[in-house]
mmCIF file of C-alpha atoms and ligand atoms in Angstrom:
data_model
loop_
_atom_site.group_PDB
_atom_site.id
_atom_site.type_symbol
_atom_site.label_atom_id
_atom_site.label_comp_id
_atom_site.label_asym_id
_atom_site.label_seq_id
_atom_site.Cartn_x
_atom_site.Cartn_y
_atom_site.Cartn_z
ATOM 1 C CA MET A 1 -55.975 -15.698 -51.163
ATOM 2 C CA PRO A 2 -58.029 -18.828 -50.466
ATOM 3 C CA ASP A 3 -60.796 -18.316 -47.973
ATOM 4 C CA GLU A 4 -61.033 -21.363 -45.690
ATOM 5 C CA GLY A 5 -64.127 -23.318 -46.507
ATOM 6 C CA ASP A 6 -65.058 -21.349 -49.643
ATOM 7 C CA PRO A 7 -64.776 -23.769 -52.573
ATOM 8 C CA TYR A 8 -65.483 -20.877 -54.972
ATOM 9 C CA TRP A 9 -62.698 -18.495 -53.857
ATOM 10 C CA ARG A 10 -61.075 -18.542 -57.286
ATOM 11 C CA LEU A 11 -64.293 -17.219 -58.770
ATOM 12 C CA ARG A 12 -64.555 -14.281 -56.331
ATOM 13 C CA PRO A 13 -63.125 -10.815 -56.982
ATOM 14 C CA ARG A 14 -59.475 -10.540 -55.948
ATOM 15 C CA ALA A 15 -58.959 -9.331 -52.386
ATOM 16 C CA VAL A 16 -56.978 -6.158 -51.647
ATOM 17 C CA THR A 17 -53.303 -6.943 -50.913
ATOM 18 C CA PRO A 18 -53.038 -7.241 -47.096
ATOM 19 C CA ASP A 19 -50.748 -4.819 -45.214
ATOM 20 C CA HIS A 20 -48.211 -7.510 -44.341
ATOM 21 C CA GLU A 21 -47.633 -8.067 -48.079
ATOM 22 C CA ILE A 22 -46.858 -4.369 -48.699
ATOM 23 C CA CYS A 23 -43.241 -3.145 -48.719
ATOM 24 C CA ALA A 24 -42.147 -1.096 -45.695
ATOM 25 C CA CYS A 25 -38.626 -0.246 -46.951
ATOM 26 C CA ASP A 26 -37.425 3.308 -47.519
ATOM 27 C CA SER A 27 -38.720 5.266 -50.480
ATOM 28 C CA ALA A 28 -35.506 5.097 -52.520
ATOM 29 C CA MET A 29 -35.428 1.295 -52.746
ATOM 30 C CA SER A 30 -35.199 -0.130 -56.269
ATOM 31 C CA ILE A 31 -38.194 -2.005 -57.636
ATOM 32 C CA VAL A 32 -38.712 -5.068 -59.808
ATOM 33 C CA LEU A 33 -41.346 -5.369 -62.517
ATOM 34 C CA GLN A 34 -42.507 -8.815 -61.516
ATOM 35 C CA PRO A 35 -45.983 -10.118 -62.375
ATOM 36 C CA HIS A 36 -47.407 -12.326 -59.627
ATOM 37 C CA PHE A 37 -51.121 -12.655 -60.340
ATOM 38 C CA SER A 38 -51.989 -9.345 -58.699
ATOM 39 C CA PRO A 39 -53.077 -6.233 -60.646
ATOM 40 C CA ASN A 40 -49.885 -4.500 -59.472
ATOM 41 C CA PRO A 41 -46.627 -6.123 -60.695
ATOM 42 C CA LEU A 42 -44.327 -3.655 -58.859
ATOM 43 C CA SER A 43 -42.290 -5.372 -56.143
ATOM 44 C CA CYS A 44 -39.546 -4.155 -53.830
ATOM 45 C CA ALA A 45 -36.084 -5.305 -54.957
ATOM 46 C CA ARG A 46 -35.073 -5.998 -51.353
ATOM 47 C CA CYS A 47 -38.090 -7.410 -49.440
ATOM 48 C CA ASN A 48 -39.926 -8.651 -52.581
ATOM 49 C CA LEU A 49 -43.248 -7.308 -51.264
ATOM 50 C CA GLU A 50 -45.664 -5.211 -53.313
ATOM 51 C CA VAL A 51 -44.976 -1.474 -53.715
ATOM 52 C CA PRO A 52 -48.190 0.591 -54.105
ATOM 53 C CA PRO A 53 -48.060 2.553 -57.388
ATOM 54 C CA GLU A 54 -48.703 5.907 -55.687
ATOM 55 C CA ARG A 55 -45.357 5.537 -53.902
ATOM 56 C CA ILE A 56 -43.653 5.377 -57.295
ATOM 57 C CA GLY A 57 -45.811 8.195 -58.622
ATOM 58 C CA MET A 58 -45.404 7.419 -62.323
ATOM 59 C CA ASN A 59 -47.756 9.266 -64.678
ATOM 60 C CA ALA A 60 -51.101 7.858 -65.866
ATOM 61 C CA SER A 61 -49.762 6.863 -69.265
ATOM 62 C CA VAL A 62 -46.941 4.740 -67.774
ATOM 63 C CA ALA A 63 -49.405 3.280 -65.225
ATOM 64 C CA GLU A 64 -51.611 2.229 -68.155
ATOM 65 C CA SER A 65 -48.596 0.633 -69.862
ATOM 66 C CA VAL A 66 -47.783 -1.302 -66.670
ATOM 67 C CA ALA A 67 -51.341 -2.671 -66.465
ATOM 68 C CA ARG A 68 -51.385 -3.641 -70.157
ATOM 69 C CA TRP A 69 -47.990 -5.305 -70.009
ATOM 70 C CA CYS A 70 -48.933 -7.159 -66.818
ATOM 71 C CA ALA A 71 -51.983 -8.704 -68.552
ATOM 72 C CA PHE A 72 -49.896 -9.478 -71.655
ATOM 73 C CA HIS A 73 -47.243 -11.207 -69.515
ATOM 74 C CA GLU A 74 -49.909 -13.133 -67.610
ATOM 75 C CA ALA A 75 -51.092 -14.703 -70.866
ATOM 76 C CA PHE A 76 -47.685 -16.367 -71.320
ATOM 77 C CA ASN A 77 -47.421 -17.258 -67.648
ATOM 78 C CA VAL A 78 -50.833 -18.946 -67.709
ATOM 79 C CA LEU A 79 -49.833 -21.029 -70.741
ATOM 80 C CA TRP A 80 -46.592 -22.043 -69.032
ATOM 81 C CA LEU A 81 -48.307 -22.979 -65.739
ATOM 82 C CA ASP A 82 -51.016 -24.859 -67.648
ATOM 83 C CA SER A 83 -48.276 -27.409 -68.406
ATOM 84 C CA GLY A 84 -50.074 -28.472 -71.559
ATOM 85 C CA GLU A 85 -49.645 -27.993 -75.287
ATOM 86 C CA PHE A 86 -48.152 -24.493 -74.966
ATOM 87 C CA GLU A 87 -45.848 -24.993 -71.973
ATOM 88 C CA ASP A 88 -42.560 -25.172 -73.887
ATOM 89 C CA TRP A 89 -43.564 -22.423 -76.296
ATOM 90 C CA ALA A 90 -44.519 -20.088 -73.435
ATOM 91 C CA ALA A 91 -41.309 -20.856 -71.489
ATOM 92 C CA ASN A 92 -39.294 -20.031 -74.600
ATOM 93 C CA GLN A 93 -41.139 -16.736 -75.064
ATOM 94 C CA LEU A 94 -40.593 -15.834 -71.403
ATOM 95 C CA SER A 95 -36.864 -16.587 -71.517
ATOM 96 C CA ASP A 96 -36.079 -15.156 -74.977
ATOM 97 C CA PRO A 97 -34.564 -11.642 -74.820
ATOM 98 C CA ALA A 98 -35.986 -10.958 -78.302
ATOM 99 C CA SER A 99 -39.603 -11.929 -77.527
ATOM 100 C CA ALA A 100 -42.287 -9.227 -77.512
ATOM 101 C CA VAL A 101 -43.116 -9.791 -73.844
ATOM 102 C CA ASN A 102 -39.482 -9.222 -72.802
ATOM 103 C CA ARG A 103 -38.727 -6.383 -75.198
ATOM 104 C CA ARG A 104 -41.819 -4.533 -73.936
ATOM 105 C CA GLY A 105 -40.986 -5.412 -70.312
ATOM 106 C CA LEU A 106 -37.413 -4.098 -70.578
ATOM 107 C CA SER A 107 -38.643 -0.911 -72.202
ATOM 108 C CA LEU A 108 -41.184 -0.455 -69.415
ATOM 109 C CA ALA A 109 -38.557 -1.039 -66.684
ATOM 110 C CA ARG A 110 -36.465 1.728 -68.282
ATOM 111 C CA GLN A 111 -39.471 4.068 -68.361
ATOM 112 C CA LEU A 112 -40.314 3.342 -64.708
ATOM 113 C CA SER A 113 -36.677 4.019 -63.786
ATOM 114 C CA GLU A 114 -37.346 7.717 -64.417
ATOM 115 C CA TRP A 115 -39.308 7.577 -61.139
ATOM 116 C CA ARG A 116 -37.624 4.723 -59.265
ATOM 117 C CA ARG A 117 -34.788 2.426 -60.404
ATOM 118 C CA CYS A 118 -36.611 -0.542 -61.865
ATOM 119 C CA TYR A 119 -35.481 -3.932 -63.191
ATOM 120 C CA LEU A 120 -37.437 -6.482 -65.165
ATOM 121 C CA TRP A 121 -37.672 -9.738 -63.221
ATOM 122 C CA TRP A 122 -36.173 -12.347 -65.544
ATOM 123 C CA PHE A 123 -37.948 -15.664 -66.055
ATOM 124 C CA GLN A 124 -35.772 -18.771 -65.810
ATOM 125 C CA LYS A 125 -36.782 -22.329 -66.581
ATOM 126 C CA THR A 126 -34.342 -23.568 -63.925
ATOM 127 C CA SER A 127 -33.132 -21.601 -60.926
ATOM 128 C CA GLN A 128 -29.707 -19.956 -60.972
ATOM 129 C CA GLU A 129 -27.035 -20.991 -58.485
ATOM 130 C CA GLY A 130 -25.938 -17.946 -56.472
ATOM 131 C CA GLY A 131 -22.249 -18.853 -56.445
ATOM 132 C CA GLU A 132 -21.664 -19.309 -60.123
ATOM 133 C CA THR A 133 -20.598 -16.569 -62.497
ATOM 134 C CA ALA A 134 -23.608 -15.484 -64.450
ATOM 135 C CA VAL A 135 -23.933 -13.272 -67.489
ATOM 136 C CA CYS A 136 -26.830 -11.154 -68.689
ATOM 137 C CA PRO A 137 -29.144 -13.117 -71.016
ATOM 138 C CA CYS A 138 -29.494 -9.995 -73.203
ATOM 139 C CA CYS A 139 -26.043 -8.409 -73.485
ATOM 140 C CA ALA A 140 -23.762 -11.152 -72.021
ATOM 141 C CA LEU A 141 -22.063 -8.699 -69.612
ATOM 142 C CA LEU A 142 -21.350 -10.005 -66.094
ATOM 143 C CA LEU A 143 -24.323 -9.667 -63.772
ATOM 144 C CA GLU A 144 -23.784 -7.707 -60.542
ATOM 145 C CA PRO A 145 -25.029 -8.954 -57.140
ATOM 146 C CA ARG A 146 -27.533 -6.820 -55.221
ATOM 147 C CA PHE A 147 -29.229 -7.372 -51.837
ATOM 148 C CA THR A 148 -27.270 -10.601 -51.359
ATOM 149 C CA GLY A 149 -28.767 -12.455 -48.394
ATOM 150 C CA GLU A 150 -31.301 -9.644 -47.805
ATOM 151 C CA ARG A 151 -34.159 -11.074 -49.852
ATOM 152 C CA PRO A 152 -36.655 -13.635 -48.552
ATOM 153 C CA GLU A 153 -35.061 -16.949 -47.587
ATOM 154 C CA GLY A 154 -31.584 -15.400 -47.750
ATOM 155 C CA GLY A 155 -31.754 -14.793 -51.489
ATOM 156 C CA GLY A 156 -30.454 -11.933 -53.571
ATOM 157 C CA LEU A 157 -30.581 -10.468 -57.070
ATOM 158 C CA LEU A 158 -28.177 -10.521 -59.986
ATOM 159 C CA VAL A 159 -28.737 -7.436 -62.100
ATOM 160 C CA CYS A 160 -27.642 -6.011 -65.434
ATOM 161 C CA GLU A 161 -27.579 -2.227 -65.025
ATOM 162 C CA ALA A 162 -27.241 -1.730 -68.778
ATOM 163 C CA CYS A 163 -30.351 -3.779 -69.642
ATOM 164 C CA SER A 164 -32.372 -3.143 -66.447
ATOM 165 C CA LEU A 165 -33.050 -6.778 -65.727
ATOM 166 C CA ALA A 166 -32.801 -8.787 -62.516
ATOM 167 C CA ILE A 167 -32.483 -12.498 -61.861
ATOM 168 C CA ALA A 168 -33.550 -13.796 -58.448
ATOM 169 C CA VAL A 169 -30.980 -16.156 -56.901
HETATM 170 ZN ZN1 ZN B 1 -39.285 -3.501 -49.431
HETATM 171 ZN ZN1 ZN B 2 -27.493 -6.833 -70.048
#
C-alpha cells in the first residue's frame, strides 16, 4: 500500500494486510488460489478478500507448496506486467493449461481442497463476458456459474468442478 508522501514505499517491507481486506464470510466458503502480490494467494471465492491460512488449516508441507507456487507464478506475472520483451510469452504461459505454472497450480488447488474447496484463478488475456456460454480451458466441459452478482462490482465466477479452476466474470 502506498504511504502518502513516501516516495520509497515500494522499497519498504510489505505491510500486514489490513482488517478490511480480510474475508469475513463463513468458514465453509470456497477459496480461490489467486496470486495478487501478497505473500498469501488464498482469496475468498465470494468476497474476493484474503483468507488467512490458519483458517484453512492446511499442513506445513502444503503451506510451503503454496508459498513456492505463489513466487513461481509471480515470476510470470511480473514479465507480463512489464509489457516488454516477455509480455506475450508470459501471457501464453499463464493461459496455457499445459504450462508448468498452471499444471502445478491446478494440482495445488486440488490438494488445498482437502481442507477447503479451492479453485485455481484462471488468467485471461481478455475478460470473459458473463452472459456467453463458456467452456473450461482445460477439459472443454461447460463452466458452471457460482456467486453470480455476489462478488465485488456485481461479478461472479465460472468454475469447472472437474478441473478445480475458476474464471472471474
Ligand atoms: Zn469472503
Ligand atoms: Zn475442466
